[in-house]
Every structure is written in structure tokens, then in C-alpha cells.
Amino acid sequence: MSGLNLSHVTKQFGNFTAVNDVSLSVPDGTFVCLLGPSGCGKTTLMRMIAGLDLPTNGSIELGGADITAVPTHKRDLGMVFQSLALFPHLTVGENIAYSLRIRGTPKDVQKKRVDELLAMIHLPGFADRSVAKLSGGQRQRVAIARALAISPKLFLLDEPLSALDAKLREAMQVELRQLQQRLGITTIVVTHDQREAMTMADTVVVMNGGEIRQAAAPVDIYRRPADSFVADFIGQTNLLPVAADSAGRASVLGELVEGIALPAGATKGMLSVRPEDVQLTAPGHGAIAGTVTFIRDLGGAIETFVEAGGTQVIAVSSPRNRPDVSVGQSVGIRLDPATSVVLAR
Ligand code: ATP
């Protein structure tokens, strides 16, 4: 099988399991983001893919070959890890050409490749600059070019943009994705920033407690979260208790809601409803009764907080569709079954 395949990969440090039975297939040419809270095992998994740590159990295949125990320098990888800083005493060009030079690549081929890569990272003519004189964003681009110099089979980046300010980080996310698409290189990025993952990835792998909770396209992770951890971790959501009566009809916060079904045999669950899918109306039949407690105007979006049956529900709307409500007002909450997801409780 081509691509990268992880099969039942586990890593233990003493009695502690940092990565637990992870299996994942990454097809050639795709962009995967490993996403999760601090300590969930992202970096440990990445280090095993890079060959910097050996799994306690399981195997890793790249391009059909078992590389579980192959040393890092024989894996054909490009790496941008925070710990792998640029060489400060070398120029930009010398940094980028570094791995070509140690492989004995002829000087003229090195120069051609450096120029190609500098054009690709939008820093043409920078070859002779000192890396000390680069901005944070430029330095990060040079680190990316250095990792790509040998045209690796697999490109691994661990929190590559976390040191950059918010604006530059967003711009670099788009650049990195476009670069990856142009080169068609299989890429894995570790991040704890969900917006970053959603911007760049074909597949977002959400991890928690050393395990994969869901691996899917960004829109599916957002629209069809596999469990309440994923629903809550990715974006903002309302998690509302849902219960079924003996006839199987579902009620949310005490109100029967048409079109919502619990899995066969289940009598209760959680409904994940994104704030932009909550509709506020006049109180009335079929609407969950609530009271507005707070309104937050963020300029680009209006958030309305509603208390309903002891639970806080947040509705988000654009300024154009600002709900005509005020704090203390009784309102009805309407949910659209098509955009709500029933999860196990
Ligand atoms: P962060 O976003 O904070 O970097 P992470 O998801 O990358 O977190 P890891 O660095 O993979 O998390 O760590 C996962 C768990 O394994 C943590 O609880 C960490 O303390 C533990 N761990 C990692 N490396 C070692 C080690 N060498 N020895 C013992 N425990 C370790």
C-alpha cells in the first residue's frame, strides 16, 4: 500500500500511555493535521512517524515499506520542528542547500534548487542574506524551503507557525496549504489551533488522551462530530440533553422536537447544535422556551445567550439578521434537525 500507514501504534513512557493503539492511513499527496489539546499525544505520534522515537507496539509503513525501526535520516523526510532552528552562522542559501551539500549534490544543482525554492517561498534574491536579519515569518519560510530541498516523500511539521503573530500565522497557513497543493507532497502538521487545522487539512485527526477521536475532512468534523469531545473542541457548540419517550419521540430541554431521532434502543443523548444554527423566535408551540440573559455584539457577529431549562444556549447571527430581542425577554428556540447531531451521553 502506498502513502503512510500507521497500524495499532502505541507509545508508553513507563506506565503512562502517551499514544494508544492509533491506526491511520494517509494517502499520497494529502495534508493531515494532528489536532488536540496539550498533552494529547500529537508530538509523540509525530516523533514516531519521524523515527525520533520507537513505538512500544504497532507498525509504521511508508510507500509500502515498513519503516517502524528505520532511522530518521533514512526515511526521506522533510521536517520543520520547533527544535530544529536554522543555522545562525549560515546564509539563507546555505541553510536551504544544507542537506543537498551533505549528500554531495553538485554546486550548480544546489544553486538552481535554492533559487527555485526561494522563488517558491516568495523570497527571491535572499540567498546571500544572513538568517539573523530575517523576520519571524521569513525565517519560517526558509525552514520550510530547507526541509523541501531534497524533495522528501513525507513532510512533517510540528507547530510550525506557533511563534508567529496572529495575522502572519493566518497568511502562512494559506501559503503552506497552497505550496503543499502545488507540490502534491504528503504532509502532516501538528497543531493545537483548530482554525489552522481547518484552513490547511484534507483530513483533520482530532486526538485526546493518546487516542484518535475522529479523522475526517474539516467540514465533516465540524458538521458531523463523532462525539461530544470533538463537537466541543472544534468551534463553539451547544450541547443539549435529549431524551426519548416510550414512543421514541425526542424532546430537547422538555420540548418535543420533530425530526430528531436517538439511535435505536437509546433513551437519552446529547444534541450538538452550532450557535449559527439556533433560531430565536417568539415563544410558542414547538419552540423551546427560554429567556435572553446577555447579548454580545462582536461587530461581525451577534451572540445572544439564552437560559432554557437550566442550560445556556448561544445563538449567533450576522449583524444583518440581528434578532429583535433584549435582555430579560422570553423567546422561543427552534432547532433544525438537519443541522443538529445526536451524540451519546
Ligand atoms: P503539546 O501540545 O503540549 O505539545 P502534545 O499533544 O504534543 O502536547 P505530547 O508531547 O505528545 O503531547 O505528550 C503526550 C503525553 O506524554 C504528555 O502527558 C507528556 O507529558 C508525555 N510524555 C511525552 N514525552 C515523554 C517522555 N519522554 N517521557 C515521559 N512522558 C512523556
Coordinates of C-alpha atoms and ligand atoms in Angstrom, one line a residue:
M1 CA 0.0 0.0 0.0
S2 CA 1.3 3.5 -0.8
G3 CA 1.1 6.5 1.4
L4 CA 1.7 6.5 5.1
N5 CA 0.0 3.8 7.2
L6 CA 0.0 3.6 11.0
S7 CA -1.2 0.3 12.4
H8 CA -2.0 0.0 16.1
V9 CA 0.7 2.4 17.1
T10 CA 1.2 2.7 20.9
K11 CA 3.8 4.5 22.9
Q12 CA 4.3 4.0 26.6
F13 CA 6.6 6.0 28.9
G14 CA 6.9 3.7 31.9
N15 CA 3.3 3.1 33.0
F16 CA 2.0 6.1 31.1
T17 CA 0.4 5.5 27.7
A18 CA 1.0 8.7 25.6
V19 CA -0.3 7.2 22.3
N20 CA -2.8 4.4 22.5
D21 CA -3.5 2.0 19.6
V22 CA -3.5 4.6 16.8
S23 CA -4.3 3.4 13.3
L24 CA -4.4 5.9 10.4
S25 CA -4.0 5.8 6.6
V26 CA -2.6 8.9 4.9
P27 CA -3.0 8.7 1.2
D28 CA -0.2 10.1 -1.0
G29 CA -0.4 13.8 -1.6
T30 CA -2.7 14.6 1.2
F31 CA -2.4 17.1 4.0
V32 CA -3.2 15.8 7.5
C33 CA -3.4 17.9 10.7
L34 CA -3.0 16.2 14.1
L35 CA -5.1 18.4 16.4
G36 CA -5.8 18.2 20.0
P37 CA -5.3 19.8 23.5
S38 CA -2.0 20.0 25.2
G39 CA -0.7 16.6 26.2
C40 CA -3.0 14.5 23.9
G41 CA -0.1 12.8 22.3
K42 CA 0.3 14.7 19.0
T43 CA 4.0 15.3 19.2
T44 CA 4.7 11.8 20.4
L45 CA 2.9 10.4 17.4
M46 CA 4.8 12.7 15.1
R47 CA 8.1 11.8 16.6
M48 CA 7.4 8.1 15.9
I49 CA 6.5 8.9 12.3
A50 CA 9.8 10.9 12.1
G51 CA 11.8 8.0 13.6
L52 CA 12.8 10.0 16.6
D53 CA 11.0 7.6 19.0
L54 CA 10.3 3.9 18.6
P55 CA 6.7 2.7 19.2
T56 CA 6.2 0.4 22.1
N57 CA 3.7 -1.5 19.8
G58 CA 2.4 -1.3 16.3
S59 CA 4.0 -0.5 12.9
I60 CA 4.5 2.3 10.5
E61 CA 4.7 1.9 6.7
L62 CA 5.7 4.5 4.1
G63 CA 5.3 3.8 0.4
G64 CA 4.6 0.1 1.2
A65 CA 7.8 -0.4 3.2
D66 CA 7.9 -1.0 7.0
I67 CA 9.8 1.9 8.4
T68 CA 9.0 1.4 12.1
A69 CA 12.7 0.9 13.1
V70 CA 14.3 2.8 10.2
P71 CA 16.5 5.7 11.4
T72 CA 15.3 9.2 10.7
H73 CA 17.9 10.1 8.1
K74 CA 17.0 7.1 6.0
R75 CA 13.2 7.9 5.9
D76 CA 13.3 10.5 3.2
L77 CA 11.6 13.1 5.3
G78 CA 11.4 16.9 5.3
M79 CA 11.0 18.2 8.9
V80 CA 10.2 21.6 10.4
F81 CA 10.2 21.1 14.1
Q82 CA 10.5 23.9 16.6
S83 CA 13.6 22.4 18.0
L84 CA 15.3 22.3 14.6
A85 CA 16.2 26.0 14.2
L86 CA 18.0 27.5 11.2
F87 CA 21.8 27.5 11.4
P88 CA 22.5 31.1 12.5
H89 CA 26.0 31.2 11.1
L90 CA 25.0 30.2 7.6
T91 CA 23.3 32.4 4.9
V92 CA 19.7 31.7 3.8
G93 CA 21.0 29.9 0.7
E94 CA 23.5 27.8 2.7
N95 CA 20.7 26.8 5.1
I96 CA 18.4 25.7 2.3
A97 CA 21.2 23.9 0.5
Y98 CA 22.4 22.2 3.7
S99 CA 21.0 18.7 3.1
L100 CA 22.0 18.8 -0.6
R101 CA 25.6 19.7 0.3
I102 CA 26.0 16.8 2.8
R103 CA 24.7 14.5 0.1
G104 CA 27.4 15.7 -2.3
T105 CA 25.0 17.4 -4.7
P106 CA 27.0 19.4 -7.4
K107 CA 27.3 23.1 -6.6
D108 CA 25.4 24.3 -9.7
V109 CA 22.5 21.9 -9.0
Q110 CA 22.4 23.2 -5.4
K111 CA 22.3 26.8 -6.6
K112 CA 19.5 26.0 -9.1
R113 CA 17.4 24.3 -6.4
V114 CA 18.0 27.1 -3.9
D115 CA 16.8 29.7 -6.4
E116 CA 13.7 27.5 -7.2
L117 CA 12.9 27.2 -3.6
L118 CA 13.4 30.9 -2.8
A119 CA 11.0 31.8 -5.6
M120 CA 8.5 29.3 -4.2
I121 CA 8.6 30.8 -0.7
H122 CA 8.4 34.3 -2.2
L123 CA 11.9 35.3 -1.1
P124 CA 13.7 35.6 -4.4
G125 CA 17.2 37.0 -4.2
F126 CA 17.6 36.2 -0.5
A127 CA 20.3 33.6 -0.9
D128 CA 23.1 35.7 0.4
R129 CA 21.3 37.2 3.4
S130 CA 22.2 36.4 6.9
V131 CA 19.4 34.5 8.7
A132 CA 19.8 36.8 11.7
K133 CA 18.4 39.6 9.6
L134 CA 15.1 37.8 8.7
S135 CA 11.7 38.4 10.3
G136 CA 10.0 35.5 12.1
G137 CA 7.8 34.8 9.0
Q138 CA 10.7 34.8 6.6
R139 CA 12.7 32.5 8.9
Q140 CA 9.8 30.1 9.0
R141 CA 9.6 30.1 5.2
V142 CA 13.3 29.4 4.9
A143 CA 12.9 26.5 7.4
I144 CA 10.2 25.1 5.1
A145 CA 12.3 25.5 2.0
R146 CA 15.3 23.8 3.7
A147 CA 13.1 20.9 4.6
L148 CA 11.8 20.6 1.0
A149 CA 15.2 20.9 -0.7
I150 CA 15.6 17.1 -1.0
S151 CA 12.1 16.6 -2.4
P152 CA 11.1 14.4 0.6
K153 CA 8.5 11.6 0.4
L154 CA 6.9 13.0 3.6
F155 CA 6.8 16.5 5.0
L156 CA 6.4 16.7 8.8
L157 CA 5.8 20.0 10.7
D158 CA 5.3 20.3 14.4
E159 CA 3.6 23.6 15.4
P160 CA 5.4 25.3 12.6
L161 CA 3.6 28.6 12.9
S162 CA 3.0 28.9 16.6
A163 CA 5.8 31.5 17.2
L164 CA 4.3 33.9 14.7
D165 CA 1.7 36.7 15.4
A166 CA -1.9 36.0 14.6
K167 CA -2.0 37.9 11.2
L168 CA 1.2 36.4 9.9
R169 CA 0.1 32.9 11.1
E170 CA -3.1 33.1 9.1
A171 CA -1.3 34.2 6.0
M172 CA 1.3 31.5 6.4
Q173 CA -1.4 28.8 6.8
V174 CA -2.8 29.7 3.4
E175 CA 0.7 29.8 1.9
L176 CA 1.7 26.5 3.3
R177 CA -1.5 24.9 2.0
Q178 CA -1.0 26.4 -1.5
L179 CA 2.6 25.2 -1.5
Q180 CA 1.6 21.7 -0.5
Q181 CA -1.1 21.6 -3.2
R182 CA 1.4 22.8 -5.8
L183 CA 4.0 20.2 -4.9
G184 CA 1.5 17.4 -4.1
I185 CA 3.6 16.3 -1.1
T186 CA 2.2 14.2 1.6
T187 CA 2.2 16.5 4.7
I188 CA 1.5 16.1 8.4
V189 CA 1.2 19.0 10.7
V190 CA 0.9 19.0 14.5
T191 CA -1.2 21.9 15.8
H192 CA -3.4 22.8 18.7
D193 CA -5.1 25.5 16.7
Q194 CA -8.3 24.3 15.2
R195 CA -8.6 27.2 12.8
E196 CA -5.2 26.4 11.5
A197 CA -6.2 22.7 11.0
M198 CA -9.4 23.6 9.3
T199 CA -7.6 26.0 6.9
M200 CA -5.0 23.6 5.7
A201 CA -6.0 20.0 6.1
D202 CA -7.7 17.5 3.8
T203 CA -8.1 15.4 6.9
V204 CA -8.2 16.6 10.5
V205 CA -7.2 14.0 13.1
V206 CA -8.7 15.0 16.4
M207 CA -6.8 13.4 19.3
N208 CA -7.5 13.2 23.1
G209 CA -5.9 11.1 25.8
G210 CA -3.5 9.5 23.3
E211 CA -6.3 8.3 21.1
I212 CA -7.9 9.3 17.8
R213 CA -11.4 10.6 18.4
Q214 CA -12.2 11.4 14.8
A215 CA -10.3 11.6 11.5
A216 CA -12.3 13.3 8.7
A217 CA -12.5 16.2 6.4
P218 CA -12.7 19.6 8.2
V219 CA -16.3 20.2 7.2
D220 CA -17.3 16.7 8.4
I221 CA -15.5 17.2 11.7
Y222 CA -17.5 20.5 12.2
R223 CA -20.8 19.3 10.9
R224 CA -20.8 15.6 11.9
P225 CA -18.6 15.4 15.1
A226 CA -18.2 11.8 16.3
D227 CA -18.6 12.6 20.0
S228 CA -19.2 15.5 22.4
F229 CA -15.4 16.0 22.9
V230 CA -15.0 16.7 19.2
A231 CA -18.1 18.8 19.0
D232 CA -16.9 20.9 21.9
F233 CA -13.3 21.1 20.8
I234 CA -14.0 22.2 17.2
G235 CA -15.6 25.6 17.2
Q236 CA -18.4 26.5 19.5
T237 CA -21.4 24.3 20.1
N238 CA -24.4 23.9 22.3
L239 CA -24.6 20.5 23.9
L240 CA -28.2 20.0 24.9
P241 CA -29.7 17.0 26.7
V242 CA -32.1 15.0 24.6
A243 CA -34.4 12.2 25.8
A244 CA -36.8 9.9 24.1
D245 CA -40.3 8.9 25.4
S246 CA -41.7 5.3 25.1
A247 CA -43.0 6.1 21.6
G248 CA -39.4 7.2 20.5
R249 CA -40.2 10.9 20.3
A250 CA -37.3 13.1 21.2
S251 CA -37.6 16.0 23.5
V252 CA -34.9 18.7 24.0
L253 CA -35.0 20.7 27.2
G254 CA -38.5 19.4 27.8
E255 CA -39.9 20.3 24.4
L256 CA -40.8 17.7 21.7
V257 CA -38.7 18.4 18.6
E258 CA -39.8 16.8 15.4
G259 CA -37.2 15.1 13.2
I260 CA -34.6 14.2 15.8
A261 CA -34.1 10.6 16.4
L262 CA -32.0 8.8 19.0
P263 CA -30.2 5.7 18.0
A264 CA -32.4 2.5 18.3
G265 CA -32.6 1.5 21.9
A266 CA -31.2 4.7 23.4
T267 CA -33.4 6.7 25.7
K268 CA -31.1 9.7 26.1
G269 CA -28.3 11.5 24.4
M270 CA -26.7 14.9 23.7
L271 CA -27.7 17.1 20.9
S272 CA -24.9 19.2 19.4
V273 CA -26.2 22.4 17.8
R274 CA -23.9 25.0 16.4
P275 CA -24.8 28.6 17.5
E276 CA -25.3 29.7 13.9
D277 CA -28.0 27.0 13.6
V278 CA -30.0 28.2 16.6
Q279 CA -33.0 30.2 15.5
L280 CA -34.7 32.6 18.0
T281 CA -38.4 33.2 17.5
A282 CA -41.4 34.3 19.5
P283 CA -42.3 31.8 22.2
G284 CA -44.8 29.3 21.1
H285 CA -45.7 25.8 20.0
G286 CA -42.8 23.6 19.1
A287 CA -40.2 26.1 20.3
I288 CA -38.1 25.6 23.4
A289 CA -38.9 28.3 26.0
G290 CA -36.1 30.5 27.2
T291 CA -35.1 33.9 28.5
V292 CA -32.4 36.1 27.0
T293 CA -29.7 36.7 29.6
F294 CA -26.9 38.5 27.6
I295 CA -26.3 39.9 24.2
R296 CA -22.7 40.3 22.9
D297 CA -22.1 42.4 19.8
L298 CA -18.7 41.4 18.3
G299 CA -19.1 43.6 15.3
G300 CA -19.1 40.9 12.7
A301 CA -21.4 38.6 14.7
I302 CA -24.1 39.0 17.4
E303 CA -24.1 36.4 20.1
T304 CA -27.4 36.0 22.1
F305 CA -27.2 34.0 25.3
V306 CA -30.5 32.3 26.3
E307 CA -31.3 30.4 29.5
A308 CA -33.6 27.4 28.8
G309 CA -34.4 24.7 31.4
G310 CA -31.2 25.4 33.4
T311 CA -29.0 25.2 30.3
Q312 CA -27.3 28.1 28.4
V313 CA -27.9 28.2 24.7
I314 CA -26.0 30.5 22.5
A315 CA -27.3 31.8 19.2
V316 CA -25.0 33.5 16.7
S317 CA -26.3 35.7 13.9
S318 CA -24.8 38.2 11.4
P319 CA -25.5 41.9 12.1
R320 CA -27.9 41.9 9.1
N321 CA -30.1 39.3 10.8
R322 CA -29.7 40.7 14.3
P323 CA -32.5 39.1 16.4
D324 CA -35.0 41.7 17.6
V325 CA -34.7 40.7 21.3
S326 CA -33.5 42.3 24.5
V327 CA -32.1 41.0 27.8
G328 CA -34.9 39.6 30.0
Q329 CA -37.2 38.8 27.1
S330 CA -38.9 35.5 26.7
V331 CA -38.1 33.8 23.4
G332 CA -38.6 30.5 21.6
I333 CA -35.6 28.4 20.4
R334 CA -36.0 26.5 17.2
L335 CA -33.6 23.8 16.2
D336 CA -33.2 22.4 12.7
P337 CA -32.9 18.6 12.8
A338 CA -30.9 18.7 9.6
T339 CA -28.1 20.7 11.3
S340 CA -28.2 19.0 14.7
V341 CA -26.2 15.9 15.6
V342 CA -27.3 13.4 18.3
L343 CA -24.3 12.1 20.3
A344 CA -24.0 9.6 23.1
R345 CA -24.5 11.0 26.6
Ligands
ATP1 P1 1.6 19.8 23.4 O1 0.6 20.4 22.5 O2 1.6 20.4 24.8 O3 3.0 19.7 22.9 P2 1.1 17.0 22.7 O4 -0.2 16.7 22.4 O5 2.1 17.2 21.6 O6 1.1 18.3 23.7 P3 3.0 15.0 23.7 O7 4.2 15.9 23.8 O8 2.9 14.0 22.7 O9 1.6 15.9 23.8 O10 2.8 14.3 25.2 C1 1.8 13.4 25.5 C2 2.0 13.0 26.9 O11 3.1 12.1 27.0 C3 2.2 14.1 27.9 O12 1.4 13.8 29.1 C4 3.7 14.1 28.2 O13 3.9 14.6 29.5 C5 4.0 12.6 28.0 N1 5.4 12.5 27.5 C6 5.9 12.9 26.3 N2 7.2 12.6 26.2 C7 7.6 12.0 27.3 C8 8.8 11.3 27.8 N3 9.9 11.4 27.0 N4 8.7 10.8 29.0 C9 7.6 10.7 29.7 N5 6.4 11.3 29.3 C10 6.4 11.9 28.1

